[in-house]
């Protein structure tokens, strides 16, 4: 049973426009959420995170929004650049449950077209 | 900067061979993880370890074992490699407290023929 779902396997966006990547989760114990970016033949790199006590976190062109009641989070990239083309993974953690591993979604492949 | 290194970027092995994948981190992290990444399946957790000589099964441990004799090193072992173990293998580490981000190595692309 997938606890973290990324329902869009792929997304194409024009350069300069906004990219919105979505993630849903089912486990109400999750209290910390992260986004990772992965280029082919490389390991994932951490992008941005958000704690459940917040509903928004911003870092430069990247903003993550959390809607706890809907169990939904989204990553906004504005403006999108060709170098943003990668696979993006959403991950969640239940820190209050002790030392548990991150649970990852299946990823969304973003293509930014110049 | 946290550095997680993996022994090989690319590896080709034959069916039935015993395969060792090594991972080393240099930030004194307590937790270490092994994942495999396959198209359409995302990152799936194979094994993890919270301390030296400790190990826990992840979601897909069958056909794999692990070893953690030293804090900085976490090894993944394929006892008898099979073609369905052809995949990208990723090692990660993190502290037990904040920040909770996992730091990943560059990955090992394993092909079993």
PDB file of C-alpha atoms in Angstrom:
ATOM      1  CA  UNK A   1       0.000   0.000   0.000  1.00  0.00           C
ATOM      2  CA  UNK A   2       1.578   3.247  -1.149  1.00  0.00           C
ATOM      3  CA  UNK A   3       1.784   5.750   1.663  1.00  0.00           C
ATOM      4  CA  UNK A   4       3.274   8.494  -0.534  1.00  0.00           C
ATOM      5  CA  UNK A   5       1.837   8.964  -4.001  1.00  0.00           C
ATOM      6  CA  UNK A   6       2.987  11.038  -6.914  1.00  0.00           C
ATOM      7  CA  UNK A   7       0.221  10.513  -9.413  1.00  0.00           C
ATOM      8  CA  UNK A   8       1.850  12.268 -12.346  1.00  0.00           C
ATOM      9  CA  UNK A   9       4.723  10.213 -13.780  1.00  0.00           C
ATOM     10  CA  UNK A  10       5.769  13.088 -15.997  1.00  0.00           C
ATOM     11  CA  UNK A  11       5.275  16.810 -16.556  1.00  0.00           C
ATOM     12  CA  UNK A  12       6.362  19.147 -19.358  1.00  0.00           C
ATOM     13  CA  UNK A  13       6.651  22.893 -18.823  1.00  0.00           C
ATOM     14  CA  UNK A  14       7.881  25.785 -20.929  1.00  0.00           C
ATOM     15  CA  UNK A  15      11.004  27.570 -19.755  1.00  0.00           C
ATOM     16  CA  UNK A  16      10.117  30.570 -17.591  1.00  0.00           C
ATOM     17  CA  UNK A  17       6.715  29.207 -16.579  1.00  0.00           C
ATOM     18  CA  UNK A  18       5.726  27.664 -13.262  1.00  0.00           C
ATOM     19  CA  UNK A  19       6.199  23.944 -12.589  1.00  0.00           C
ATOM     20  CA  UNK A  20       3.879  22.392 -10.018  1.00  0.00           C
ATOM     21  CA  UNK A  21       4.630  18.897  -8.769  1.00  0.00           C
ATOM     22  CA  UNK A  22       2.111  17.203  -6.530  1.00  0.00           C
ATOM     23  CA  UNK A  23       2.311  14.608  -3.788  1.00  0.00           C
ATOM     24  CA  UNK A  24      -0.351  12.939  -1.634  1.00  0.00           C
ATOM     25  CA  UNK A  25       0.138  10.905   1.500  1.00  0.00           C
ATOM     26  CA  UNK A  26      -2.078   8.621   3.528  1.00  0.00           C
ATOM     27  CA  UNK A  27      -0.285   8.210   6.858  1.00  0.00           C
ATOM     28  CA  UNK A  28      -1.445  10.868   9.324  1.00  0.00           C
ATOM     29  CA  UNK A  29       1.669  10.192  11.441  1.00  0.00           C
ATOM     30  CA  UNK A  30       3.896  11.833   8.814  1.00  0.00           C
ATOM     31  CA  UNK A  31       5.153  15.134  10.183  1.00  0.00           C
ATOM     32  CA  UNK A  32       8.105  16.015   7.968  1.00  0.00           C
ATOM     33  CA  UNK A  33       8.207  16.157   4.194  1.00  0.00           C
ATOM     34  CA  UNK A  34      11.054  16.489   1.748  1.00  0.00           C
ATOM     35  CA  UNK A  35      11.630  16.885  -1.979  1.00  0.00           C
ATOM     36  CA  UNK A  36      14.594  15.375  -3.764  1.00  0.00           C
ATOM     37  CA  UNK A  37      15.829  15.946  -7.278  1.00  0.00           C
ATOM     38  CA  UNK A  38      17.558  13.257  -9.309  1.00  0.00           C
ATOM     39  CA  UNK A  39      19.504  13.483 -12.554  1.00  0.00           C
ATOM     40  CA  UNK A  40      20.197  10.308 -14.557  1.00  0.00           C
ATOM     41  CA  UNK A  41      23.155   8.253 -13.295  1.00  0.00           C
ATOM     42  CA  UNK A  42      23.428  10.363 -10.122  1.00  0.00           C
ATOM     43  CA  UNK A  43      22.130   9.992  -6.591  1.00  0.00           C
ATOM     44  CA  UNK A  44      19.154  12.084  -5.442  1.00  0.00           C
ATOM     45  CA  UNK A  45      19.982  15.456  -3.921  1.00  0.00           C
ATOM     46  CA  UNK A  46      17.946  17.150  -1.232  1.00  0.00           C
ATOM     47  CA  UNK A  47      15.981  20.150  -2.471  1.00  0.00           C
ATOM     48  CA  UNK A  48      13.645  21.487   0.192  1.00  0.00           C
ATOM     49  CA  UNK A  49      11.687  20.301   3.224  1.00  0.00           C
ATOM     50  CA  UNK A  50       8.746  21.311   5.359  1.00  0.00           C
ATOM     51  CA  UNK A  51       7.624  20.459   8.851  1.00  0.00           C
ATOM     52  CA  UNK A  52       3.970  19.778   9.577  1.00  0.00           C
ATOM     53  CA  UNK A  53       3.830  22.845  11.811  1.00  0.00           C
ATOM     54  CA  UNK A  54       4.194  25.009   8.697  1.00  0.00           C
ATOM     55  CA  UNK A  55       2.121  25.302   5.548  1.00  0.00           C
ATOM     56  CA  UNK A  56       4.756  26.893   3.340  1.00  0.00           C
ATOM     57  CA  UNK A  57       8.515  26.921   2.969  1.00  0.00           C
ATOM     58  CA  UNK A  58      10.414  28.889   0.364  1.00  0.00           C
ATOM     59  CA  UNK A  59      13.977  28.671  -0.893  1.00  0.00           C
ATOM     60  CA  UNK A  60      14.779  30.795  -3.906  1.00  0.00           C
ATOM     61  CA  UNK A  61      12.821  29.555  -6.909  1.00  0.00           C
ATOM     62  CA  UNK A  62      11.444  26.593  -4.953  1.00  0.00           C
ATOM     63  CA  UNK A  63       8.409  26.687  -2.664  1.00  0.00           C
ATOM     64  CA  UNK A  64       6.739  23.763  -0.953  1.00  0.00           C
ATOM     65  CA  UNK A  65       3.134  24.014   0.210  1.00  0.00           C
ATOM     66  CA  UNK A  66       1.572  21.648   2.726  1.00  0.00           C
ATOM     67  CA  UNK A  67      -2.167  21.091   3.172  1.00  0.00           C
ATOM     68  CA  UNK A  68      -2.474  18.798   6.165  1.00  0.00           C
ATOM     69  CA  UNK A  69      -6.234  18.444   6.038  1.00  0.00           C
ATOM     70  CA  UNK A  70      -6.013  17.214   2.451  1.00  0.00           C
ATOM     71  CA  UNK A  71      -2.803  15.254   3.116  1.00  0.00           C
ATOM     72  CA  UNK A  72      -1.313  16.959   0.097  1.00  0.00           C
ATOM     73  CA  UNK A  73       1.874  18.812  -0.659  1.00  0.00           C
ATOM     74  CA  UNK A  74       3.152  20.505  -3.766  1.00  0.00           C
ATOM     75  CA  UNK A  75       6.453  21.826  -5.039  1.00  0.00           C
ATOM     76  CA  UNK A  76       6.404  25.020  -7.089  1.00  0.00           C
ATOM     77  CA  UNK A  77       9.345  26.009  -9.251  1.00  0.00           C
ATOM     78  CA  UNK A  78       9.249  29.571 -10.553  1.00  0.00           C
ATOM     79  CA  UNK A  79      10.593  30.347 -13.077  1.00  0.00           C
ATOM     80  CA  UNK A  80      11.356  26.925 -14.507  1.00  0.00           C
ATOM     81  CA  UNK A  81      14.732  26.484 -16.173  1.00  0.00           C
ATOM     82  CA  UNK A  82      16.040  23.755 -18.515  1.00  0.00           C
ATOM     83  CA  UNK A  83      18.453  22.659 -15.771  1.00  0.00           C
ATOM     84  CA  UNK A  84      15.442  21.784 -13.621  1.00  0.00           C
ATOM     85  CA  UNK A  85      14.701  18.854 -15.918  1.00  0.00           C
ATOM     86  CA  UNK A  86      15.060  15.830 -13.642  1.00  0.00           C
ATOM     87  CA  UNK A  87      13.036  13.304 -11.664  1.00  0.00           C
ATOM     88  CA  UNK A  88      11.566  14.742  -8.474  1.00  0.00           C
ATOM     89  CA  UNK A  89      10.807  12.517  -5.494  1.00  0.00           C
ATOM     90  CA  UNK A  90       8.529  13.418  -2.634  1.00  0.00           C
ATOM     91  CA  UNK A  91       9.388  11.806   0.722  1.00  0.00           C
ATOM     92  CA  UNK A  92       7.779  11.728   4.148  1.00  0.00           C
ATOM     93  CA  UNK A  93       8.872  10.891   7.656  1.00  0.00           C
ATOM     94  CA  UNK A  94       7.108  10.198  10.945  1.00  0.00           C
ATOM     95  CA  UNK A  95       9.712  11.700  13.276  1.00  0.00           C
ATOM     96  CA  UNK A  96       7.422  11.415  16.251  1.00  0.00           C
ATOM     97  CA  UNK A  97       7.395   7.637  15.780  1.00  0.00           C
ATOM     98  CA  UNK A  98      11.094   7.315  16.367  1.00  0.00           C
ATOM     99  CA  UNK A  99      13.885   6.539  13.986  1.00  0.00           C
ATOM    100  CA  UNK A 100      11.955   5.508  10.887  1.00  0.00           C
ATOM    101  CA  UNK A 101      13.197   5.643   7.302  1.00  0.00           C
ATOM    102  CA  UNK A 102      11.865   8.115   4.782  1.00  0.00           C
ATOM    103  CA  UNK A 103       9.025   6.865   2.615  1.00  0.00           C
ATOM    104  CA  UNK A 104       9.414   7.910  -1.019  1.00  0.00           C
ATOM    105  CA  UNK A 105       6.931   8.397  -3.813  1.00  0.00           C
ATOM    106  CA  UNK A 106       7.599   6.941  -7.255  1.00  0.00           C
ATOM    107  CA  UNK A 107       8.769  10.224  -8.688  1.00  0.00           C
ATOM    108  CA  UNK A 108       7.685  12.713 -11.352  1.00  0.00           C
ATOM    109  CA  UNK A 109       9.871  13.355 -14.375  1.00  0.00           C
ATOM    110  CA  UNK A 110       9.930  17.088 -15.136  1.00  0.00           C
ATOM    111  CA  UNK A 111      10.946  18.279 -18.573  1.00  0.00           C
ATOM    112  CA  UNK A 112      11.501  22.001 -19.000  1.00  0.00           C
ATOM    113  CA  UNK A 113      11.387  22.930 -22.665  1.00  0.00           C
ATOM    114  CA  UNK A 114      13.429  25.870 -23.879  1.00  0.00           C
TER     115      UNK A 114
ATOM    116  CA  UNK B   1      29.843  18.822   3.031  1.00  0.00           C
ATOM    117  CA  UNK B   2      28.526  15.332   3.632  1.00  0.00           C
ATOM    118  CA  UNK B   3      30.084  12.806   1.378  1.00  0.00           C
ATOM    119  CA  UNK B   4      28.649   9.387   0.640  1.00  0.00           C
ATOM    120  CA  UNK B   5      30.725   7.281  -1.704  1.00  0.00           C
ATOM    121  CA  UNK B   6      29.935   3.994  -3.388  1.00  0.00           C
ATOM    122  CA  UNK B   7      32.608   1.575  -4.502  1.00  0.00           C
ATOM    123  CA  UNK B   8      31.599   1.353  -8.163  1.00  0.00           C
ATOM    124  CA  UNK B   9      29.551   3.484 -10.558  1.00  0.00           C
ATOM    125  CA  UNK B  10      28.984   0.643 -12.997  1.00  0.00           C
ATOM    126  CA  UNK B  11      29.183  -3.098 -12.422  1.00  0.00           C
ATOM    127  CA  UNK B  12      28.481  -6.093 -14.660  1.00  0.00           C
ATOM    128  CA  UNK B  13      28.115  -9.507 -13.036  1.00  0.00           C
ATOM    129  CA  UNK B  14      26.999 -12.938 -14.122  1.00  0.00           C
ATOM    130  CA  UNK B  15      23.981 -14.800 -12.806  1.00  0.00           C
ATOM    131  CA  UNK B  16      24.863 -16.735  -9.655  1.00  0.00           C
ATOM    132  CA  UNK B  17      27.845 -14.580  -8.690  1.00  0.00           C
ATOM    133  CA  UNK B  18      28.157 -13.132  -5.205  1.00  0.00           C
ATOM    134  CA  UNK B  19      28.181  -9.338  -5.423  1.00  0.00           C
ATOM    135  CA  UNK B  20      29.385  -6.818  -2.863  1.00  0.00           C
ATOM    136  CA  UNK B  21      28.362  -3.167  -3.011  1.00  0.00           C
ATOM    137  CA  UNK B  22      30.210  -0.918  -0.615  1.00  0.00           C
ATOM    138  CA  UNK B  23      29.118   2.417   0.802  1.00  0.00           C
ATOM    139  CA  UNK B  24      31.151   4.783   2.960  1.00  0.00           C
ATOM    140  CA  UNK B  25      30.055   8.046   4.582  1.00  0.00           C
ATOM    141  CA  UNK B  26      32.359  10.575   6.200  1.00  0.00           C
ATOM    142  CA  UNK B  27      30.000  12.487   8.490  1.00  0.00           C
ATOM    143  CA  UNK B  28      29.695  10.128  11.451  1.00  0.00           C
ATOM    144  CA  UNK B  29      26.042   9.422  10.626  1.00  0.00           C
ATOM    145  CA  UNK B  30      24.337   6.747  12.689  1.00  0.00           C
ATOM    146  CA  UNK B  31      21.788   5.723  10.045  1.00  0.00           C
ATOM    147  CA  UNK B  32      22.570   4.165   6.709  1.00  0.00           C
ATOM    148  CA  UNK B  33      20.254   2.843   4.000  1.00  0.00           C
ATOM    149  CA  UNK B  34      20.301   0.830   0.790  1.00  0.00           C
ATOM    150  CA  UNK B  35      17.709   1.474  -1.948  1.00  0.00           C
ATOM    151  CA  UNK B  36      17.197   0.322  -5.468  1.00  0.00           C
ATOM    152  CA  UNK B  37      15.680   2.511  -8.133  1.00  0.00           C
ATOM    153  CA  UNK B  38      13.788   1.070 -11.068  1.00  0.00           C
ATOM    154  CA  UNK B  39      11.763   2.931 -13.730  1.00  0.00           C
ATOM    155  CA  UNK B  40       8.188   3.468 -12.608  1.00  0.00           C
ATOM    156  CA  UNK B  41       8.843   1.999  -9.156  1.00  0.00           C
ATOM    157  CA  UNK B  42      10.702   4.862  -7.497  1.00  0.00           C
ATOM    158  CA  UNK B  43      13.092   4.281  -4.602  1.00  0.00           C
ATOM    159  CA  UNK B  44      12.508   1.039  -2.748  1.00  0.00           C
ATOM    160  CA  UNK B  45      14.188   0.403   0.598  1.00  0.00           C
ATOM    161  CA  UNK B  46      16.148  -2.845   0.795  1.00  0.00           C
ATOM    162  CA  UNK B  47      17.822  -2.678   4.227  1.00  0.00           C
ATOM    163  CA  UNK B  48      18.793  -0.061   6.749  1.00  0.00           C
ATOM    164  CA  UNK B  49      20.951   0.191   9.834  1.00  0.00           C
ATOM    165  CA  UNK B  50      20.743   2.441  12.879  1.00  0.00           C
ATOM    166  CA  UNK B  51      24.017   1.420  14.427  1.00  0.00           C
ATOM    167  CA  UNK B  52      27.051  -0.764  13.996  1.00  0.00           C
ATOM    168  CA  UNK B  53      26.130  -4.449  13.712  1.00  0.00           C
ATOM    169  CA  UNK B  54      22.441  -3.578  13.595  1.00  0.00           C
ATOM    170  CA  UNK B  55      20.238  -4.084  10.562  1.00  0.00           C
ATOM    171  CA  UNK B  56      16.590  -3.870   9.723  1.00  0.00           C
ATOM    172  CA  UNK B  57      14.721  -5.206   6.694  1.00  0.00           C
ATOM    173  CA  UNK B  58      13.174  -2.696   4.383  1.00  0.00           C
ATOM    174  CA  UNK B  59      10.413  -3.285   1.850  1.00  0.00           C
ATOM    175  CA  UNK B  60      12.279  -5.651  -0.492  1.00  0.00           C
ATOM    176  CA  UNK B  61      15.013  -7.551   1.407  1.00  0.00           C
ATOM    177  CA  UNK B  62      14.639 -10.871  -0.427  1.00  0.00           C
ATOM    178  CA  UNK B  63      17.842 -11.913  -2.175  1.00  0.00           C
ATOM    179  CA  UNK B  64      19.965  -9.374  -0.289  1.00  0.00           C
ATOM    180  CA  UNK B  65      21.912  -9.190   2.948  1.00  0.00           C
ATOM    181  CA  UNK B  66      23.905  -6.398   4.582  1.00  0.00           C
ATOM    182  CA  UNK B  67      26.868  -5.904   6.833  1.00  0.00           C
ATOM    183  CA  UNK B  68      27.796  -2.996   9.074  1.00  0.00           C
ATOM    184  CA  UNK B  69      30.995  -3.691  10.963  1.00  0.00           C
ATOM    185  CA  UNK B  70      32.062  -0.043  11.187  1.00  0.00           C
ATOM    186  CA  UNK B  71      29.959   3.059  11.621  1.00  0.00           C
ATOM    187  CA  UNK B  72      31.062   4.639   8.370  1.00  0.00           C
ATOM    188  CA  UNK B  73      30.638   1.578   6.142  1.00  0.00           C
ATOM    189  CA  UNK B  74      27.494  -0.256   5.044  1.00  0.00           C
ATOM    190  CA  UNK B  75      27.746  -3.125   2.582  1.00  0.00           C
ATOM    191  CA  UNK B  76      25.010  -4.664   0.456  1.00  0.00           C
ATOM    192  CA  UNK B  77      25.493  -8.287  -0.559  1.00  0.00           C
ATOM    193  CA  UNK B  78      23.740 -10.141  -3.336  1.00  0.00           C
ATOM    194  CA  UNK B  79      24.307 -13.755  -2.321  1.00  0.00           C
ATOM    195  CA  UNK B  80      23.554 -15.163  -5.780  1.00  0.00           C
ATOM    196  CA  UNK B  81      22.909 -12.475  -8.347  1.00  0.00           C
ATOM    197  CA  UNK B  82      19.912 -12.838 -10.614  1.00  0.00           C
ATOM    198  CA  UNK B  83      18.835 -10.879 -13.698  1.00  0.00           C
ATOM    199  CA  UNK B  84      15.932  -9.299 -11.813  1.00  0.00           C
ATOM    200  CA  UNK B  85      18.480  -7.626  -9.555  1.00  0.00           C
ATOM    201  CA  UNK B  86      19.709  -5.510 -12.460  1.00  0.00           C
ATOM    202  CA  UNK B  87      19.055  -2.014 -11.142  1.00  0.00           C
ATOM    203  CA  UNK B  88      20.468   1.270  -9.842  1.00  0.00           C
ATOM    204  CA  UNK B  89      21.544   0.833  -6.223  1.00  0.00           C
ATOM    205  CA  UNK B  90      21.670   3.875  -3.983  1.00  0.00           C
ATOM    206  CA  UNK B  91      23.191   4.221  -0.541  1.00  0.00           C
ATOM    207  CA  UNK B  92      22.171   6.992   1.860  1.00  0.00           C
ATOM    208  CA  UNK B  93      23.008   8.168   5.362  1.00  0.00           C
ATOM    209  CA  UNK B  94      21.566  10.547   7.928  1.00  0.00           C
ATOM    210  CA  UNK B  95      21.829  11.567  11.540  1.00  0.00           C
ATOM    211  CA  UNK B  96      19.287  10.360  14.077  1.00  0.00           C
ATOM    212  CA  UNK B  97      18.340  13.915  14.954  1.00  0.00           C
ATOM    213  CA  UNK B  98      17.701  17.034  12.873  1.00  0.00           C
ATOM    214  CA  UNK B  99      18.288  17.673  10.074  1.00  0.00           C
ATOM    215  CA  UNK B 100      16.435  14.654   8.779  1.00  0.00           C
ATOM    216  CA  UNK B 101      17.579  14.840   5.195  1.00  0.00           C
ATOM    217  CA  UNK B 102      19.146  11.683   3.822  1.00  0.00           C
ATOM    218  CA  UNK B 103      22.352  12.193   1.872  1.00  0.00           C
ATOM    219  CA  UNK B 104      22.743   9.902  -1.093  1.00  0.00           C
ATOM    220  CA  UNK B 105      25.756   8.461  -2.833  1.00  0.00           C
ATOM    221  CA  UNK B 106      26.143   8.633  -6.636  1.00  0.00           C
ATOM    222  CA  UNK B 107      24.670   5.165  -7.156  1.00  0.00           C
ATOM    223  CA  UNK B 108      25.894   1.902  -8.654  1.00  0.00           C
ATOM    224  CA  UNK B 109      24.356   0.737 -11.911  1.00  0.00           C
ATOM    225  CA  UNK B 110      24.451  -3.062 -11.632  1.00  0.00           C
ATOM    226  CA  UNK B 111      23.791  -5.258 -14.636  1.00  0.00           C
ATOM    227  CA  UNK B 112      23.401  -8.996 -14.114  1.00  0.00           C
ATOM    228  CA  UNK B 113      23.705 -11.051 -17.301  1.00  0.00           C
TER     229      UNK B 113
END
